[in-house]
CSV table of C-alpha atoms in Angstrom, one decimal:
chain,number,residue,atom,x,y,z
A,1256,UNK,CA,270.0,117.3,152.3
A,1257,UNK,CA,270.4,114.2,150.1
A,1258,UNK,CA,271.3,111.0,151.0
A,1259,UNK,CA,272.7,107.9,149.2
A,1260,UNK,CA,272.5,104.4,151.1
A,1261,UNK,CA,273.7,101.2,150.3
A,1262,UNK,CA,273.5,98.1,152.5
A,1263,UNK,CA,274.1,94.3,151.8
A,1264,UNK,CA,273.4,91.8,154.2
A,1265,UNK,CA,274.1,88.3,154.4
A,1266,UNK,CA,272.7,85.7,157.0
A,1267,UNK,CA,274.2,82.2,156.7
A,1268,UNK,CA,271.7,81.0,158.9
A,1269,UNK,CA,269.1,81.8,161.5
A,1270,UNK,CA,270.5,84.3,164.1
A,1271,UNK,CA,273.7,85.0,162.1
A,1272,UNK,CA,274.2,88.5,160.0
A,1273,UNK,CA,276.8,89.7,158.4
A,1274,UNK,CA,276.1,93.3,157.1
A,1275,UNK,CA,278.2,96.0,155.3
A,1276,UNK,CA,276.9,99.3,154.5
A,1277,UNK,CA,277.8,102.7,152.6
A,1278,UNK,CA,276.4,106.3,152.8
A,1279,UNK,CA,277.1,109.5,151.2
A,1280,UNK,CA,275.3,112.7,152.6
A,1281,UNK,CA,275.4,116.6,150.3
A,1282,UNK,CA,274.4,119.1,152.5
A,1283,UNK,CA,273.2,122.4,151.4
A,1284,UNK,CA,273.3,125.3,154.6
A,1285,UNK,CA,274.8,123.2,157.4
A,1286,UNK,CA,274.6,124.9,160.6
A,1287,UNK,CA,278.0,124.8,162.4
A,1288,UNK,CA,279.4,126.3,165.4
A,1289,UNK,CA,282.2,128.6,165.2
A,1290,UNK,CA,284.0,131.4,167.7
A,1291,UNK,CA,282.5,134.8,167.5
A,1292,UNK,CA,283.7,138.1,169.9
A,1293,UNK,CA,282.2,141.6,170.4
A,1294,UNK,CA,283.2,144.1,172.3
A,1295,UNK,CA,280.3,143.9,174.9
A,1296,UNK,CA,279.9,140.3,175.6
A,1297,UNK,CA,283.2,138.7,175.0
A,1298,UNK,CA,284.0,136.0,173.5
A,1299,UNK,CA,280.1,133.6,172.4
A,1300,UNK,CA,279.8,130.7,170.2
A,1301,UNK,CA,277.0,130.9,167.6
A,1302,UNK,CA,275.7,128.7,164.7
A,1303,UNK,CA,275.6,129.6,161.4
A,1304,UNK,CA,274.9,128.4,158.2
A,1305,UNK,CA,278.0,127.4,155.6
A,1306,UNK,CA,277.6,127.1,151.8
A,1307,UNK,CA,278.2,123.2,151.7
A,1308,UNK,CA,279.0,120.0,153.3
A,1309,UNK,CA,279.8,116.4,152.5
A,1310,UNK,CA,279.7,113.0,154.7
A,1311,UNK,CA,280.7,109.7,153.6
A,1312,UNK,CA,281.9,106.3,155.5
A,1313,UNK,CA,280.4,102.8,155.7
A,1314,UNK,CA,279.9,100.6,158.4
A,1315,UNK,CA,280.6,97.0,159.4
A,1316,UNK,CA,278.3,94.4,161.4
A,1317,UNK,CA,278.5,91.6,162.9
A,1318,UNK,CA,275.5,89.4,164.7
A,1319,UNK,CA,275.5,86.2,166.2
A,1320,UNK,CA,273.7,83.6,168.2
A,1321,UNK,CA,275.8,81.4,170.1
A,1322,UNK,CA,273.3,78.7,170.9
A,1323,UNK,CA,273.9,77.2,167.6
A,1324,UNK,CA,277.4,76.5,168.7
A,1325,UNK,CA,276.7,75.5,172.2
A,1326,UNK,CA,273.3,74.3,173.5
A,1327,UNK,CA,274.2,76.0,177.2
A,1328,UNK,CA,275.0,79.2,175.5
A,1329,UNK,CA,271.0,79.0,174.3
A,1330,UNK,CA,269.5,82.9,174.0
A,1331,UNK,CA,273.5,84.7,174.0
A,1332,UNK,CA,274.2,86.8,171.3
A,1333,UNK,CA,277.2,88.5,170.7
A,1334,UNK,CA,277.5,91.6,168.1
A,1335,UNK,CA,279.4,94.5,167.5
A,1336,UNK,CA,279.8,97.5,164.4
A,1337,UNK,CA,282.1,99.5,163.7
A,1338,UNK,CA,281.8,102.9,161.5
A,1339,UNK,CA,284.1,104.9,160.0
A,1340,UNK,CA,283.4,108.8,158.7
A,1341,UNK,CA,284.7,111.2,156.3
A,1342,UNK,CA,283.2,114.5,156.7
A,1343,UNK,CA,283.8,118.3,155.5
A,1344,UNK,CA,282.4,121.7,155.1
A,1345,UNK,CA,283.1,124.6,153.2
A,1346,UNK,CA,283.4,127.5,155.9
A,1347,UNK,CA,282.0,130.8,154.5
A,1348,UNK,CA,283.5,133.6,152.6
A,1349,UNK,CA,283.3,135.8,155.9
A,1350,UNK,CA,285.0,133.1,158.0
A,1351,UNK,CA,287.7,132.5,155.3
A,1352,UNK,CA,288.3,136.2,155.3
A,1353,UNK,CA,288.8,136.5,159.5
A,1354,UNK,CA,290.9,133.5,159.6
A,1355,UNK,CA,292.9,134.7,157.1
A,1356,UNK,CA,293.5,137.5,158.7
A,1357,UNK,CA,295.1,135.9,161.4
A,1358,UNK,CA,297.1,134.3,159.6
A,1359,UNK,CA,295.6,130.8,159.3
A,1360,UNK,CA,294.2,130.4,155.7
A,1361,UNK,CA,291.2,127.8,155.7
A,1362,UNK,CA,288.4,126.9,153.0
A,1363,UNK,CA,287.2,123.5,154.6
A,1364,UNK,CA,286.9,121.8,158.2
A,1365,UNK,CA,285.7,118.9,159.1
A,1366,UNK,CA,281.7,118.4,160.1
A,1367,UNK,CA,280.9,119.3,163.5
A,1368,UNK,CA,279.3,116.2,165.7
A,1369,UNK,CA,280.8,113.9,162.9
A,1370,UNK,CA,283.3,111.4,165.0
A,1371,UNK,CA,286.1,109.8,162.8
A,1372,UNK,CA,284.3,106.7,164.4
A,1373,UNK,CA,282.2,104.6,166.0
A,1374,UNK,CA,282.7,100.9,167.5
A,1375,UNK,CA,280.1,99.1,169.4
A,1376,UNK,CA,280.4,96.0,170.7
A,1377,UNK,CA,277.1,94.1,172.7
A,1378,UNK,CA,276.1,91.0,174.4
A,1379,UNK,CA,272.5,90.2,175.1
A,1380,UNK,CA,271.3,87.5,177.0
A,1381,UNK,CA,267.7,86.0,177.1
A,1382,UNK,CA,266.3,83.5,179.4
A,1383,UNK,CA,262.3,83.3,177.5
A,1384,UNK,CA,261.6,80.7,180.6
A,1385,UNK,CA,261.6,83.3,183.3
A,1386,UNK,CA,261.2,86.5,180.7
A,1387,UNK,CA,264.8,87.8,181.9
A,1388,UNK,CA,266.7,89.6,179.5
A,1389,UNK,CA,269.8,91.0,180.1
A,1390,UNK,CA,272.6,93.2,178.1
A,1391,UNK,CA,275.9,95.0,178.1
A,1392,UNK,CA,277.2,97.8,175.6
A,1393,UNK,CA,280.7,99.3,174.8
A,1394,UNK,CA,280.6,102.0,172.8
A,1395,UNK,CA,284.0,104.0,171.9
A,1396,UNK,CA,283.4,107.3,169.6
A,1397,UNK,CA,286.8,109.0,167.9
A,1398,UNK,CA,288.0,112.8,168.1
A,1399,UNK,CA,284.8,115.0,167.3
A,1400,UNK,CA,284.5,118.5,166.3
A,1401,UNK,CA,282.6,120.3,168.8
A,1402,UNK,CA,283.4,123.9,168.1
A,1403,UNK,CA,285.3,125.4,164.0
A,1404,UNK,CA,288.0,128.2,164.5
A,1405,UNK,CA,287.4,131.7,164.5
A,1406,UNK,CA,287.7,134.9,166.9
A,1407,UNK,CA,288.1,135.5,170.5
A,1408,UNK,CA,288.9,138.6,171.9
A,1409,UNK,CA,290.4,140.2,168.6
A,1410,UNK,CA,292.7,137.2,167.9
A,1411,UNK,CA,292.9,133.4,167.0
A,1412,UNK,CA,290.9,131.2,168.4
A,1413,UNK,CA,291.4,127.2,167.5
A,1414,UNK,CA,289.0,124.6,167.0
A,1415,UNK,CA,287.4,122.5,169.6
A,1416,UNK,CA,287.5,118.7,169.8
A,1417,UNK,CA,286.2,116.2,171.5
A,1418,UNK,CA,288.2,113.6,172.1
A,1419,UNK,CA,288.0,109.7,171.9
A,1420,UNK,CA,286.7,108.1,174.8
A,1421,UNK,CA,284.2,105.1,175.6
A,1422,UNK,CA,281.2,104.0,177.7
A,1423,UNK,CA,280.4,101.1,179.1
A,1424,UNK,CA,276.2,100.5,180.0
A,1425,UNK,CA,274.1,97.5,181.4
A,1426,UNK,CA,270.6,96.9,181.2
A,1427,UNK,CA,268.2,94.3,182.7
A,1428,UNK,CA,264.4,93.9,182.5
A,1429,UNK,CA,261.9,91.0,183.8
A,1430,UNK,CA,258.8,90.0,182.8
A,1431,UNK,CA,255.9,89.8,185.6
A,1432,UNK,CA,252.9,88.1,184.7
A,1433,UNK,CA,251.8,89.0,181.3
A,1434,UNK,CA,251.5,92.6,180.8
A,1435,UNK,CA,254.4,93.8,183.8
A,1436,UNK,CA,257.8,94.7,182.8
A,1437,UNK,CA,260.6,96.2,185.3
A,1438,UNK,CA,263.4,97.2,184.1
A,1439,UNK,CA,266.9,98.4,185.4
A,1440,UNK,CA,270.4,100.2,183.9
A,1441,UNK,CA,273.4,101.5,184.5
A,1442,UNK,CA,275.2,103.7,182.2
A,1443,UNK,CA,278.0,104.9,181.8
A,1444,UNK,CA,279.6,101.8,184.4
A,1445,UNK,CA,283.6,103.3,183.9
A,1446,UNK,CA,283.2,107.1,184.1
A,1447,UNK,CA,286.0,107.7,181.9
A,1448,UNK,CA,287.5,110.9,182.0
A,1449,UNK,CA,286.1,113.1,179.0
A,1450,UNK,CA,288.2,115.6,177.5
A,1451,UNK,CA,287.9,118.7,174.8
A,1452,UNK,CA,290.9,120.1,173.2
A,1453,UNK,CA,292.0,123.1,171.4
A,1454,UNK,CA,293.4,122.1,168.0
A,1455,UNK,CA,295.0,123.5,164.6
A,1456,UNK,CA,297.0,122.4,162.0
A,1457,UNK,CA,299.1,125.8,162.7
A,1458,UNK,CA,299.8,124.8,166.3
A,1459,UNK,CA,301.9,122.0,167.8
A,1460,UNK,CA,299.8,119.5,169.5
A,1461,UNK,CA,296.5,120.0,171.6
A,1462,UNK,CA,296.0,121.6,174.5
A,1463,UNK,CA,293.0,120.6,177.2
A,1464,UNK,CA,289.8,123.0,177.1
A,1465,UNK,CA,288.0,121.0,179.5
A,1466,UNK,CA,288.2,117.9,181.5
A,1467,UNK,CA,285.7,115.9,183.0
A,1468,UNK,CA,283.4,112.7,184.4
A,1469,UNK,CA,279.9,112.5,183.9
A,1470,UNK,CA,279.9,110.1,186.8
A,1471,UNK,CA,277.8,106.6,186.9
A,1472,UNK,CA,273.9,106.9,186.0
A,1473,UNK,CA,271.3,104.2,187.6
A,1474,UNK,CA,267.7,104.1,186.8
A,1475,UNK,CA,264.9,101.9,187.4
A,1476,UNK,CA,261.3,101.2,185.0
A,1477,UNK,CA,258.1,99.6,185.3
A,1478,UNK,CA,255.9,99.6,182.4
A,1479,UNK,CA,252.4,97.7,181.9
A,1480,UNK,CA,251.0,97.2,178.5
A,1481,UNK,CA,247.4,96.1,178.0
C-alpha cells in the first residue's frame, strides 16, 4: 500500500481553520468481496484478493469559534468537512472470465467500503466554568459497495450497494471535582431507514436487498484519571 498526502491549512486567526486536503492510495492485493456458489452450500460471499486498486479524492474543512463574533456565543464552535472519493479495482482474470460468461463483461469496479462521500457537520459547546461540554454530529455517507458481482446459483448475481443515508449523534460529559468525568450519548437520534441494493450497469435501476433501522443507541460513562 502506498499512500500520497497533501494537506494545506490556513488559520486567519485563533480558533479559525480552513483546511483542504488531497490523497492518492496504490493498492497492491486488495481483498474484496464478491458472489461465489457451489453446489453444496449455495450461494456464500468470500474475500479475495484482486491484482490492483486505486483511491483518490480530497477533502474540505471548515472550523470555527463563534465567540470571536459574539461574546455570548463564548466556547461554540461550529465545523463541518466534506470528502469526496474516486476509487477502483481491477477484478481478477477468473472473475472477468465468469462474468463474462454471463454475459456482463467487466475489468474494473469500484472499491468496496469506499463511499462516493462523506459530509460532516458538528457543533460543540464548552462551558470551562462548570467543565460541561456538549456536542452534536451529522454525518451523511454516499452509495457504498458492500458486495462486487459474481455467481449465485449458476447465474448472475449483481453488485451490492449500500446506499446513502445519515446519522445524527449527541454527546455530553461533566467534569466532577478534578479527576471525575461522566459522560452521556446518543447515537444514531433519527434512525433512518438503511438500505442495500442490487445494482449493474446491465440492469435498469436498483432493486432493494435489504431494508432496515438500527434503532436509537444510549449509553452512559464515568471515568476517573489520577
Amino acid at each position: 500500500l502506498k499512500n500520497y498526502d497533501l494537506r494545506v491549512d490556513y488559520t486567519p486567526y485563533a480558533g479559525s481553520l480552513i483546511s483542504f486536503s488531497w490523497f492518492y492510495k496504490d493498492i497492491t492485493d486488495p481483498i474484496e468481496y464478491t458472489h461465489r456458489s457451489a453446489s453444496n452450500v449455495g450461494t456464500y460471499t468470500t474475500p479475495v484478493n484482486y491484482p490492483e486498486g486505486e483511491l483518490s479524492g480530497y477533502e474540505i474543512e471548515f472550523r470555527q469559534q463563534m465567540g470571536r463574533f459574539w461574546n455570548a456565543l463564548e466556547g461554540l464552535t461550529v465545523g463541518a468537512n466534506a470528502t469526496f472519493i474516486d476509487s477502483e479495482v481491477t477484478i481478477s482474470k477468473a472473475d472477468q472470465s465468469q462474468l463474462e460468461g454471463f454475459g456482463f463483461p467487466e475489468s474494473k469496479r469500484d472499491m468496496m467500503n469506499a463511499p462516493e462521500y462523506l459530509y460532516n457537520l458538528n457543533l460543540t459547546y464548552d462551558i470551562e466554568k462548570t467543565g460541561t461540554r456538549l456536542g452534536l454530529f451529522y454525518t451523511v455517507q454516499g452509495d457504498t459497495l458492500v458486495t462486487g458481482a459474481g455467481s449465485s446459483g449458476g447465474g448472475y448475481a449483481p453488485a451490492v450497494y449500500a446506499k446513502k443515508y445519515g446519522t445524527l449523534n449527541f454527546s455530553l460529559s461533566q467534569k466532577i471535582g478534578e479527576n471525575w468525568t461522566l459522560g452521556f450519548k446518543v447515537k444514531n437520534l433519527t434512525n433512518p431507514k438503511i438500505k442495500t441494493v442490487y445494482r449493474s450497469d446491465y440492469l435498469d435501476g436498483d432493486t432493494t436487498k435489504t431494508s432496515y433501522t438500527k434503532g436509537i443507541e444510549y449509553s452512559i460513562s464515568a471515568s476517573y484519571e489520577f
